[in-house]
Coordinates of C-alpha atoms in Angstrom, one line a residue:
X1 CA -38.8 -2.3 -5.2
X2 CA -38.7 0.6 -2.6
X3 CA -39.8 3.7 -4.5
X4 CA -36.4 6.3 -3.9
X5 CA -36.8 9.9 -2.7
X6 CA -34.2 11.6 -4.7
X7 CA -34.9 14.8 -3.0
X8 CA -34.7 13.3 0.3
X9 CA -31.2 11.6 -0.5
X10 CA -29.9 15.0 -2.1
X11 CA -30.6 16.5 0.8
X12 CA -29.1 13.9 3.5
X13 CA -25.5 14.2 1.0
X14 CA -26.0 18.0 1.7
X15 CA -26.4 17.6 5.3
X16 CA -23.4 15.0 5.6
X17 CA -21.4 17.4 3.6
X18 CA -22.2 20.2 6.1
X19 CA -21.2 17.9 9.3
X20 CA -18.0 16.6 7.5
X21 CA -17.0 20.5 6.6
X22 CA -16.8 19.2 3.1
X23 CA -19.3 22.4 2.4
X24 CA -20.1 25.8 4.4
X25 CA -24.0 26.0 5.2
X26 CA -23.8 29.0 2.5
X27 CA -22.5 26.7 -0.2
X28 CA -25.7 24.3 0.0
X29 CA -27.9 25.5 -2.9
X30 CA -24.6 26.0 -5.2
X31 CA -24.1 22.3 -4.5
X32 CA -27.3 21.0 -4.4
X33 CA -27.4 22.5 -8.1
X34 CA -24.5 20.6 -8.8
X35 CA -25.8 17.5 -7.7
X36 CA -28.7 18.2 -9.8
X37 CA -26.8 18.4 -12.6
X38 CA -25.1 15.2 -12.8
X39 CA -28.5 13.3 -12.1
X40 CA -30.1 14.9 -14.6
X41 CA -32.7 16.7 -13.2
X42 CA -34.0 20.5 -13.9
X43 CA -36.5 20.5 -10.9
X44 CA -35.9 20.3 -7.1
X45 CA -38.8 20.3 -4.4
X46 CA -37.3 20.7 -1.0
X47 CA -37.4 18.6 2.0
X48 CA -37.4 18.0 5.6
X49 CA -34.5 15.7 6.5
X50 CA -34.0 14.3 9.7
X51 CA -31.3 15.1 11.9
X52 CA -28.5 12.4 11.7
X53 CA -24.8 11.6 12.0
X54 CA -23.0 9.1 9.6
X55 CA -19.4 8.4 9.5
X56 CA -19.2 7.9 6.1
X57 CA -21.7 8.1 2.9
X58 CA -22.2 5.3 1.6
X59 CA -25.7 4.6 2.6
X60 CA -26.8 7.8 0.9
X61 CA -24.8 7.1 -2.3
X62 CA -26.1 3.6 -2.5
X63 CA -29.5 4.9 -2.4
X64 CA -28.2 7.6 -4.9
X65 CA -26.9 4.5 -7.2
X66 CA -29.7 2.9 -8.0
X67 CA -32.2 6.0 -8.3
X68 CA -29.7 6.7 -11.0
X69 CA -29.6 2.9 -12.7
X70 CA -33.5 3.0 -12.6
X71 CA -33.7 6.4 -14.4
X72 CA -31.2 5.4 -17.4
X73 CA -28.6 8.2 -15.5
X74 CA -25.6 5.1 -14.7
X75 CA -25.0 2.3 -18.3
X76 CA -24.9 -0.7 -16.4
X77 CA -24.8 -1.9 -13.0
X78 CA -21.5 -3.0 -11.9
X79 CA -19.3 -1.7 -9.5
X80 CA -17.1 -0.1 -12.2
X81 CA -20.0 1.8 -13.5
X82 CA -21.4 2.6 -10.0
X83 CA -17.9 3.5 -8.8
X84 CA -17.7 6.2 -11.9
X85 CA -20.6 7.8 -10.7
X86 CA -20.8 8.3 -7.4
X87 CA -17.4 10.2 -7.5
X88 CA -19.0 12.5 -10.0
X89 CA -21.9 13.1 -7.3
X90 CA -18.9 13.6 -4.5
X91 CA -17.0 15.7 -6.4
X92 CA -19.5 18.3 -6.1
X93 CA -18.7 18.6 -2.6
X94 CA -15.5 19.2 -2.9
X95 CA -13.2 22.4 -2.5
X96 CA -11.4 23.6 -5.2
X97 CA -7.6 22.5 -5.2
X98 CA -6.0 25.9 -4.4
X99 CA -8.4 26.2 -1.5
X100 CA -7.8 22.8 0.1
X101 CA -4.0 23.4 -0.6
X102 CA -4.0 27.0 1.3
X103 CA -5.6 25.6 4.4
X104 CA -3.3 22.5 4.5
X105 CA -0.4 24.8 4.5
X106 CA -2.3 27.0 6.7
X107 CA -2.9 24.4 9.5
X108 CA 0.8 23.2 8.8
X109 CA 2.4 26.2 9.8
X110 CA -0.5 27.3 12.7
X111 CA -0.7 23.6 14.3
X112 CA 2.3 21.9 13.1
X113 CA 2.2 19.1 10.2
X114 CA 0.9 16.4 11.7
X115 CA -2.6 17.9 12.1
X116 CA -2.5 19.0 8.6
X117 CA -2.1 15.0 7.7
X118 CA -4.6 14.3 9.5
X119 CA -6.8 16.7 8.5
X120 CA -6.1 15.8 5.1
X121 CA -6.1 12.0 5.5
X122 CA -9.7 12.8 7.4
X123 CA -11.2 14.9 4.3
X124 CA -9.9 11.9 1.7
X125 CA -12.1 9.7 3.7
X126 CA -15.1 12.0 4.3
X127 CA -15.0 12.7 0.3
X128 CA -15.1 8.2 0.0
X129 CA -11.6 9.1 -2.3
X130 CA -10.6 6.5 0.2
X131 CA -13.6 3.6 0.5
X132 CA -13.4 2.6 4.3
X133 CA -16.5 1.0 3.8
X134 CA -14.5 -1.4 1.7
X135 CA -11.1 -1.2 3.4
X136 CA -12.5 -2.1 6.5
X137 CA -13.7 -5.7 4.9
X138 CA -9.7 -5.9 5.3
X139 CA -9.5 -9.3 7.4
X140 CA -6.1 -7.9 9.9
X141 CA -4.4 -9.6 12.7
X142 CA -0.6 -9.6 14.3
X143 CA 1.5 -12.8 14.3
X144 CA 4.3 -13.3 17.1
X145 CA 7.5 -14.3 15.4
X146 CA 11.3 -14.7 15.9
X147 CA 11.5 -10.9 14.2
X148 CA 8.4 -9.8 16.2
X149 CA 4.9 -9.0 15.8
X150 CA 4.3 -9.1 11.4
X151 CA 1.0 -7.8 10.5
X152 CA -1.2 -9.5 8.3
X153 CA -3.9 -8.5 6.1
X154 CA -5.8 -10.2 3.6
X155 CA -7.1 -7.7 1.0
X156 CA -10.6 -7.9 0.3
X157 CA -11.3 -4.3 -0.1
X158 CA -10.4 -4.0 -3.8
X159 CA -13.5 -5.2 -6.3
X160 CA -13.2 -8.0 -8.6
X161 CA -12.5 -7.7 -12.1
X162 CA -16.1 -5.9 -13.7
X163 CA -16.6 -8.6 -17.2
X164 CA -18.6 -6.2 -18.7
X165 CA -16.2 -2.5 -18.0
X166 CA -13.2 -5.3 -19.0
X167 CA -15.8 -5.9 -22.1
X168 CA -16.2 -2.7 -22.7
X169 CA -12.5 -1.6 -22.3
X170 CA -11.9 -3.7 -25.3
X171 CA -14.0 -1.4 -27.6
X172 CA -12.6 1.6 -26.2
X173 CA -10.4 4.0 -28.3
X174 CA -6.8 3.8 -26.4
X175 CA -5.9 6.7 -24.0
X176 CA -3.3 8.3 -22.7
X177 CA -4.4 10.5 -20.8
X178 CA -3.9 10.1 -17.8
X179 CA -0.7 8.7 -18.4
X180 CA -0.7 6.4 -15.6
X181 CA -2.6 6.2 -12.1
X182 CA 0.0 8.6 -10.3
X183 CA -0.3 11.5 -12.8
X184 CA -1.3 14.4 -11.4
X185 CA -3.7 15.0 -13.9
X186 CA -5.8 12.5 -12.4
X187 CA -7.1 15.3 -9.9
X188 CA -10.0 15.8 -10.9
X189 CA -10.3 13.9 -13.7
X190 CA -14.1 12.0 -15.0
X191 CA -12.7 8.3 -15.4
X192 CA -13.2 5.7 -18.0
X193 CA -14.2 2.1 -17.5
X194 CA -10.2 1.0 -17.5
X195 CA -9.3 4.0 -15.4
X196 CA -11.1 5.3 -11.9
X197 CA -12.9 8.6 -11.8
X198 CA -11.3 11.0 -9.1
X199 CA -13.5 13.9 -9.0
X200 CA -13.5 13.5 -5.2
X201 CA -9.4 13.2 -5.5
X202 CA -6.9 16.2 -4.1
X203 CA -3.5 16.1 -3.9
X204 CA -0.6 18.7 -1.8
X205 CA 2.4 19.9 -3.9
X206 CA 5.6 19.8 -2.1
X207 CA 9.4 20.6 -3.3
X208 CA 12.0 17.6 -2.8
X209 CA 15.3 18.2 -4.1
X210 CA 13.8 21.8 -6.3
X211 CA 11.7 19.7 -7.9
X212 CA 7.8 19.2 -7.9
X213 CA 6.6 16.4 -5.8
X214 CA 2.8 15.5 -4.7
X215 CA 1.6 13.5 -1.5
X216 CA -2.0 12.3 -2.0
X217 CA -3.3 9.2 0.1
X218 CA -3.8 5.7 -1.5
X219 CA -7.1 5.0 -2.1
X220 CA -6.9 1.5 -1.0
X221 CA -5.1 2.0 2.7
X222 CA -3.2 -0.7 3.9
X223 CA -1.8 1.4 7.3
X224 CA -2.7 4.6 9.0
X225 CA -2.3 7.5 6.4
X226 CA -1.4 5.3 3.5
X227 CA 0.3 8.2 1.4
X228 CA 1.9 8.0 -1.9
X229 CA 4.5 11.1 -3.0
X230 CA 4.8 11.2 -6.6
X231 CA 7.0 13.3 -9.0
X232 CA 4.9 15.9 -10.9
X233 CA 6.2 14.6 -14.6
X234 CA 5.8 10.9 -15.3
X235 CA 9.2 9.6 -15.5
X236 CA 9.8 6.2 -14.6
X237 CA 11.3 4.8 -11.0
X238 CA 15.1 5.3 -10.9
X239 CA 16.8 4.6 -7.3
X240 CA 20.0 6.8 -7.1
X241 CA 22.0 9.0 -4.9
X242 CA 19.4 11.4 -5.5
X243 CA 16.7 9.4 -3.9
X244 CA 18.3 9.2 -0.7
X245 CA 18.6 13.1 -0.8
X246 CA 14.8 13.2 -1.3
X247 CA 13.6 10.7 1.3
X248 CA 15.7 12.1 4.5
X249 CA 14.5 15.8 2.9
X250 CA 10.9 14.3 3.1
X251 CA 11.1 13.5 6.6
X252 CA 12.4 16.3 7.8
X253 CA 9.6 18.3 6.5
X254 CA 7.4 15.0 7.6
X255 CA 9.0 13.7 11.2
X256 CA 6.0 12.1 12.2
X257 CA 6.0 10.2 9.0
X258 CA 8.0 6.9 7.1
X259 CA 8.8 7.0 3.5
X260 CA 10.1 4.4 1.5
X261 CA 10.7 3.4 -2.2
X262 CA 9.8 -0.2 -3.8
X263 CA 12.9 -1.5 -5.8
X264 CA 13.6 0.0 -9.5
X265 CA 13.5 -3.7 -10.9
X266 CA 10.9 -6.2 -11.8
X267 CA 10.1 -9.4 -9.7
X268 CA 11.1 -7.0 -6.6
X269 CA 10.3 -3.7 -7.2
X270 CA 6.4 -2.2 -7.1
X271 CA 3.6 -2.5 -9.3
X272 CA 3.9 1.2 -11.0
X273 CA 7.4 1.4 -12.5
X274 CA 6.4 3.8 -15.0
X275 CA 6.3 6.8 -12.4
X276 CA 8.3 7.5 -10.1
X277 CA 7.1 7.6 -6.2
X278 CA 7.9 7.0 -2.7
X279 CA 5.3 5.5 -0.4
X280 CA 4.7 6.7 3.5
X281 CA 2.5 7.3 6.3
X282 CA 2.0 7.3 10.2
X283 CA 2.8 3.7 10.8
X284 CA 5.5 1.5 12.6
X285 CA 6.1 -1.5 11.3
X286 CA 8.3 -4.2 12.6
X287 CA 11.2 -3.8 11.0
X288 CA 11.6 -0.2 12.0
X289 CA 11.3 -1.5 15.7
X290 CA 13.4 -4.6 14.7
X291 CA 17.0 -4.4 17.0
X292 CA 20.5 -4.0 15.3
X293 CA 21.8 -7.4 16.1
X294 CA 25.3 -6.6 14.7
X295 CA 27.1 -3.1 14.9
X296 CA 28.8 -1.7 11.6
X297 CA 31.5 0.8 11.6
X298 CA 32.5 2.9 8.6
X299 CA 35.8 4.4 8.5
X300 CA 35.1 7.4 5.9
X301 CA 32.2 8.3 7.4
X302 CA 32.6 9.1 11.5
X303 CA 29.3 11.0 12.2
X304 CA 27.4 7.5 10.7
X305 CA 26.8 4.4 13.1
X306 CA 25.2 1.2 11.6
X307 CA 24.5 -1.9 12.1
X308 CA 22.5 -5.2 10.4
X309 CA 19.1 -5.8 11.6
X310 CA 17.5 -8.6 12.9
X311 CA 15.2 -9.0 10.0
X312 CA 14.5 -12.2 7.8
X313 CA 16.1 -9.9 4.7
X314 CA 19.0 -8.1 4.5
X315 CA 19.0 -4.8 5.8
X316 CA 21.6 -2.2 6.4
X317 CA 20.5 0.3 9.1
X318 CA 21.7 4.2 8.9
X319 CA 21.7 6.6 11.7
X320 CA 23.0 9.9 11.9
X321 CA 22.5 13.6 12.5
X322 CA 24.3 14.8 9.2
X323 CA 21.9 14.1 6.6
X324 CA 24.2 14.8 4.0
X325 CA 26.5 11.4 5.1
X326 CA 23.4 9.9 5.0
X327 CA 23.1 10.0 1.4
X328 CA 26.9 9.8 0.6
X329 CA 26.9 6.7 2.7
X330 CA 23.6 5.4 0.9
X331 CA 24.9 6.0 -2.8
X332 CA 28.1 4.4 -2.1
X333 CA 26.3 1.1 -0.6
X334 CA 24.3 1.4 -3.9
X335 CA 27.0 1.3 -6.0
X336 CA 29.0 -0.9 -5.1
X337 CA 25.6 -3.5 -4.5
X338 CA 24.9 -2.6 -8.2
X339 CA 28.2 -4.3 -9.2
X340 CA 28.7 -7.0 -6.6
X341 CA 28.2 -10.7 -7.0
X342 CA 28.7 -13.6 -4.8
X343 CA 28.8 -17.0 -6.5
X344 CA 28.9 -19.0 -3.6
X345 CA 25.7 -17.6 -2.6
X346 CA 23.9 -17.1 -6.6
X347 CA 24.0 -13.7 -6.6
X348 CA 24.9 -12.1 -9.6
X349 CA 25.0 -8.5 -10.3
X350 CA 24.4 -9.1 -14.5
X351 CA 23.3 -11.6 -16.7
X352 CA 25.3 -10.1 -19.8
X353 CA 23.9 -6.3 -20.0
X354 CA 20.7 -7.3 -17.9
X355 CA 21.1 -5.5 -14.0
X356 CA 20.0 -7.9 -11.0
X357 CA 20.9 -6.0 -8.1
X358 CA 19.1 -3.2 -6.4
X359 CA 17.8 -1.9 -2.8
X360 CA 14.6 -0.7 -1.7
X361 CA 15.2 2.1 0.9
X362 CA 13.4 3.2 4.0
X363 CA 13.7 6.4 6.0
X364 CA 12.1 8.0 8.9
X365 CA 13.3 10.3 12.0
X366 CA 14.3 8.8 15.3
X367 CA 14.3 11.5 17.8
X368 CA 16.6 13.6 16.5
X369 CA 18.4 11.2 14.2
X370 CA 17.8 10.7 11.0
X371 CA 17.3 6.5 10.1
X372 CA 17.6 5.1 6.9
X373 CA 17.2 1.4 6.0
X374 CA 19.0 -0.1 3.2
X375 CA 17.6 -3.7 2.1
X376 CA 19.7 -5.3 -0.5
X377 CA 17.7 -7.4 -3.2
X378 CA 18.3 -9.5 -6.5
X379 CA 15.9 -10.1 -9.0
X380 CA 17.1 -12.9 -10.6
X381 CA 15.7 -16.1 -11.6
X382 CA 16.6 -19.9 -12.1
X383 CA 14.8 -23.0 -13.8
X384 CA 14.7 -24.0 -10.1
X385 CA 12.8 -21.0 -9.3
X386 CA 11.4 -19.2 -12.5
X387 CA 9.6 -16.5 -10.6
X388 CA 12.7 -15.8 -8.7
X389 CA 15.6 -16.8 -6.4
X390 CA 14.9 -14.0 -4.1
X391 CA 11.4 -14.1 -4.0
X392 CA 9.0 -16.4 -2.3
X393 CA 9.7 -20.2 -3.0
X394 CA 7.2 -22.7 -4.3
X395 CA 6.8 -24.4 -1.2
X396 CA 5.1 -20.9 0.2
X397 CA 2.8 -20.0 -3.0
X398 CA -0.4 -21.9 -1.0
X399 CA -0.1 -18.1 1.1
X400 CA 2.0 -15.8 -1.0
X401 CA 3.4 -16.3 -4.6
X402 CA 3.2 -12.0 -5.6
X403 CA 5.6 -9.8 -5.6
X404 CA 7.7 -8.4 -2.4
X405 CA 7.1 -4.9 -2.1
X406 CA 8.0 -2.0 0.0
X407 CA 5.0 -2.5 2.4
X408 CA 5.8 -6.5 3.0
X409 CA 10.2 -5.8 3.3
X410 CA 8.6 -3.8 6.3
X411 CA 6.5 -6.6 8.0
X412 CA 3.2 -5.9 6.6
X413 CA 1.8 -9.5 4.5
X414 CA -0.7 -8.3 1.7
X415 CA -2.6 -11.3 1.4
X416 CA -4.9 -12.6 -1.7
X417 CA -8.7 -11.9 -0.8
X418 CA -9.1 -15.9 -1.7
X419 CA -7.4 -17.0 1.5
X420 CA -10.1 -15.6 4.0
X421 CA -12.4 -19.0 2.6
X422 CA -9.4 -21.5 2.1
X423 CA -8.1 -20.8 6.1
X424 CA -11.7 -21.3 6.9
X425 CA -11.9 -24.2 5.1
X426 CA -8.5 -25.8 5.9
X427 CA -9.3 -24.7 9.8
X428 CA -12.4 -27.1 9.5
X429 CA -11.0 -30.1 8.1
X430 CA -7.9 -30.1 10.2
X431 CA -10.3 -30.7 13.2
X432 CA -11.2 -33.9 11.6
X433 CA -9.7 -37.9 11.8
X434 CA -10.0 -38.3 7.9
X435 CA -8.8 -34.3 7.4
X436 CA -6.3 -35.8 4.4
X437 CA -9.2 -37.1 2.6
X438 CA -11.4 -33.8 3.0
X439 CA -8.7 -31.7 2.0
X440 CA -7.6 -33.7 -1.3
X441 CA -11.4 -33.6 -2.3
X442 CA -11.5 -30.0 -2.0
X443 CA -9.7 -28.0 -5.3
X444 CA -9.6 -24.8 -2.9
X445 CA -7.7 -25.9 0.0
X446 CA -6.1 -29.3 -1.6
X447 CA -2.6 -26.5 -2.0
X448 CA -2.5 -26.5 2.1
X449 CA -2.2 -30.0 2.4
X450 CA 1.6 -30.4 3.1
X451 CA 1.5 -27.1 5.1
X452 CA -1.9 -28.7 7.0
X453 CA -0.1 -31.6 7.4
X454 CA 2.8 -29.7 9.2
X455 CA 0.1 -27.6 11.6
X456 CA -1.5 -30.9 12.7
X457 CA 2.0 -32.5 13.9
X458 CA 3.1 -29.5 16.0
X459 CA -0.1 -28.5 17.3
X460 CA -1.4 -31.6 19.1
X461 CA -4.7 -30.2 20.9
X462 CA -6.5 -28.8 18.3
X463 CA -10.3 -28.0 18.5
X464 CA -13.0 -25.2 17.3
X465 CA -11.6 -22.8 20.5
X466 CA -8.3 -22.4 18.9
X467 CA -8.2 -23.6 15.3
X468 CA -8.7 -20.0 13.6
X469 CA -6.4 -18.3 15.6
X470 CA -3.4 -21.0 15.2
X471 CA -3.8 -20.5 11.6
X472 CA -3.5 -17.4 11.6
X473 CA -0.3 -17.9 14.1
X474 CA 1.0 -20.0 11.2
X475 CA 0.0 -17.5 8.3
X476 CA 2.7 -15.5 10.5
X477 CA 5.6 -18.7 9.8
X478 CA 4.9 -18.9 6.5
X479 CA 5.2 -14.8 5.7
X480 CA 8.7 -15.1 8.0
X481 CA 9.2 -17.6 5.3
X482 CA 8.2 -15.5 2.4
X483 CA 10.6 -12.6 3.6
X484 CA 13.8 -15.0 4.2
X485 CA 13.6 -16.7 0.3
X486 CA 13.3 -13.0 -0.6
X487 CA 16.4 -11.8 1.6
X488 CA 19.6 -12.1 -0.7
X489 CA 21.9 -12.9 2.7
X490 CA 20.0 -16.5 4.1
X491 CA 19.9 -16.2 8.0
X492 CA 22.5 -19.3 8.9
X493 CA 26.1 -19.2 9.0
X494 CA 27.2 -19.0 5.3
X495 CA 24.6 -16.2 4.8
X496 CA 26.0 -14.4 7.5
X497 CA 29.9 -14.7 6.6
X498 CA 28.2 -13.7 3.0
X499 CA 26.6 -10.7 4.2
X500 CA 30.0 -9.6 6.1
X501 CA 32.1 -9.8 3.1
X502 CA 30.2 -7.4 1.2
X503 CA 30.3 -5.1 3.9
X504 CA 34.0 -5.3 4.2
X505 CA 34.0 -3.5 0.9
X506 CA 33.5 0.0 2.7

């Protein structure tokens, strides 16, 4: 095994944290010391480093890793354990929160807010809080459809499940602090094998509705400036009139940026109900340049066009200069979705006391409008379809069986990390006679058969030029797919008469 300079490595961090303004050249021996610390080590002898430019520091902290492993400084190696360490070694780079916060709002009010994002966005990637080194394993590509261009990404930047920190967690003493992944209190905070380590973590305060919010990024980015804006107590997701207030308030102080809120229900809300949060960023998405393909009028409210979007769910598009019709409009729509069934159609606002019906909400600035996107969703389920009515059918599990969130309502498919091997897979059998037979004796592609089956009939000129990327033109169906069992108004005729008489109600 290579024999590690740990003195050299120290000294390359120091030099990356110079370059990425991470650190002043006056703050190297405080944070070389600091370094030294978590390693373990009392003595230093300096080095010459050579001159070098790296986007990112994984190299170094590799290199850092297993110096550490071999000396006894990281338990076991797994990614869990290695994770937990090197954002104890990048935390020693990092400013202090008050300090980071005074020159966001600095560079807000001196070169407007969109260079503070970036700025900020740029420093949670420089400090590997976000691991581009992983997210960029990301497999991404645009599909043409009848609703326009949907992105599609399969995830393969989150790590597998770690046996031995899942092992380990067993053992563990419960915890609850932090209370969740969103707490603020994670700033800063060492980690645990069941919970990530965010020395290298800092998050801006904000005030929506006189209340304490936080933006920070997502550490796993699925767009650019993945950001998550979080209420400073942990009090669980609630979509109400005073939601609406808080989104349009956010992007007024944001223009540049989207925000949206998952659904307050199981099956079609978000993963974190437990704390409430918005997510946003510097991204357009298809459904926000998705056309109105039917104008809406509402009487009691004059300063307010709308319309329904051409979008596989159902979605209520806002515009308006008055803000505050914005919300009045919103809450009312809420309200009345809350208690509104259709039988001809299976929805059903109740099962006895349990609530079905709920919307996940979108916002952003057009020009000098201000947009807001209503999509109505049920969450109820059937013995046809146990995991849901409203939610992606049986028939579409081969690509997609989780949960539709915020980010795929939008046009954005988050993709299991298994498919990048089955499309691979399928892509080479389907360019053989006997492709049947090599499919059904293969247990990780033998679920695409039927939807193989359909690829092969429409596509009749198939060969190793153009298999990959008409499978991934046909990922693009099937997501259209996933988003139209998960719209609550179908697309044909009785959908549409559907959707109209709820909208009468206003």
């Amino acid at each position: 095994m290579l024999k590690i300079n740990i003195n050299n490595e120290i000294e390359r961090l120091l030099q990356y944290g110079v370059q990425k303004k991470l650190i002043d050249k006056l703050d190297i021996a405080f944070t070389r010391n600091r370094i030294l610390e978590v390693l373990g080590l009392k003595e230093f002898s300096k080095v010459e480093v050579k001159e070098e430019v790296l986007e990112s520091p994984t190299e170094i902290l590799e290199l850092i890793l297993d110096w550490a492993l071999e000396n006894g400084e990281i338990e076991k190696n797994t990614v869990t354990y290695r994770d937990l360490f090197d954002a104890k070694i990048m935390g020693c780079l990092m400013a202090r929160p008050s300090e980071i916060i005074k020159k966001f709002n600095e560079t807000a009010l001196g070169e407007g807010i969109e260079v503070a994002t970036k700025n900020y966005y740029k420093m949670s990637m420089d400090s590997n809080y976000i691991r581009m080194d992983r997210i960029e394993k990301n497999k991404h590509w645009y599909s043409p459809t009848e609703y326009g261009d949907l992105e599609i990404t399969i995830n393969l930047s989150k790590p597998e499940k770690d046996p031995m920190a899942i092992a380990a967690a067993k053992n563990m003493k419960s915890s609850s602090y932090p209370k969740c992944f969103l707490c603020k209190e994670n700033e800063g905070y060492s980690g645990r094998v069941n919970h990530p380590a965010r020395q290298n973590h800092r998050i801006i305060p904000l005030t929506l509705t006189n209340e304490n919010w936080f933006l920070q990024y997502s550490p796993y980015v699925y767009y650019n400036e993945h950001s998550i804006i979080f209420l400073g107590e942990h009090k669980p997701m609630k979509i109400s009139k005073i939601s609406f207030e808080r989104l349009l308030e956010f992007v007024e102080k944001f223009p540049h940026y989207f925000i949206g809120s998952n659904a307050d229900l199981p099956i079609v809300g978000g993963s974190i109900l437990s704390h409430d949060h918005f997510q946003g960023g510097n991204h357009k998405f298809a459904m926000e340049k998705a056309e109105i393909e039917e104008e809406i009028t509402f009487s009691n409210y004059p300063n307010v066009e709308g319309g329904i979007v051409k979008w596989p769910m159902s979605v209520i598009r806002l515009q308006s200069k008055n803000r505050e019709e914005l919300v009045n409009l919103g809450d009312e729509i809420l309200k009345k979705w809350r208690n509104y069934s259709d039988e001809s159609l299976e929805i059903f606002a109740f099962t006895k006391e349990e609530p079905h019906n709920t919307v996940t909400p979108i916002a952003r600035k057009r020009g000098d409008l201000f947009e807001l996107d209503i999509v109505l969703r049920n969450n109820r389920t059937s013995e046809e379809h146990p995991l849901g009515i409203f939610h992606p059918h049986s028939d579409v599990h081969n690509i997609k069986k989780e949960n539709i969130g915020l980010i795929e309502v939008m046009g954005l498919a988050v993709l299991p990390g298994r498919l990048k091997e089955e499309l691979k897979l399928l892509g080479n059998a389907l360019l053989e006679e006997n492709y049947k037979e090599l499919v059904m004796a293969d247990q990780r592609i033998e679920k695409h058969l039927e939807w193989g089956e359909k690829i092969i009939i429409k596509y009749k000129n198939l060969d190793p030029s153009n298999i990959d990327k008409t499978i991934e033109i046909e990922v693009g169906e099937v997501f259209s797919k996933v988003l139209e069992d998960a719209g609550v108004y179908k697309r044909d005729e009785k959908g549409k008469k559907g959707f109209k008489r709820f909208l009468n109600k206003f």
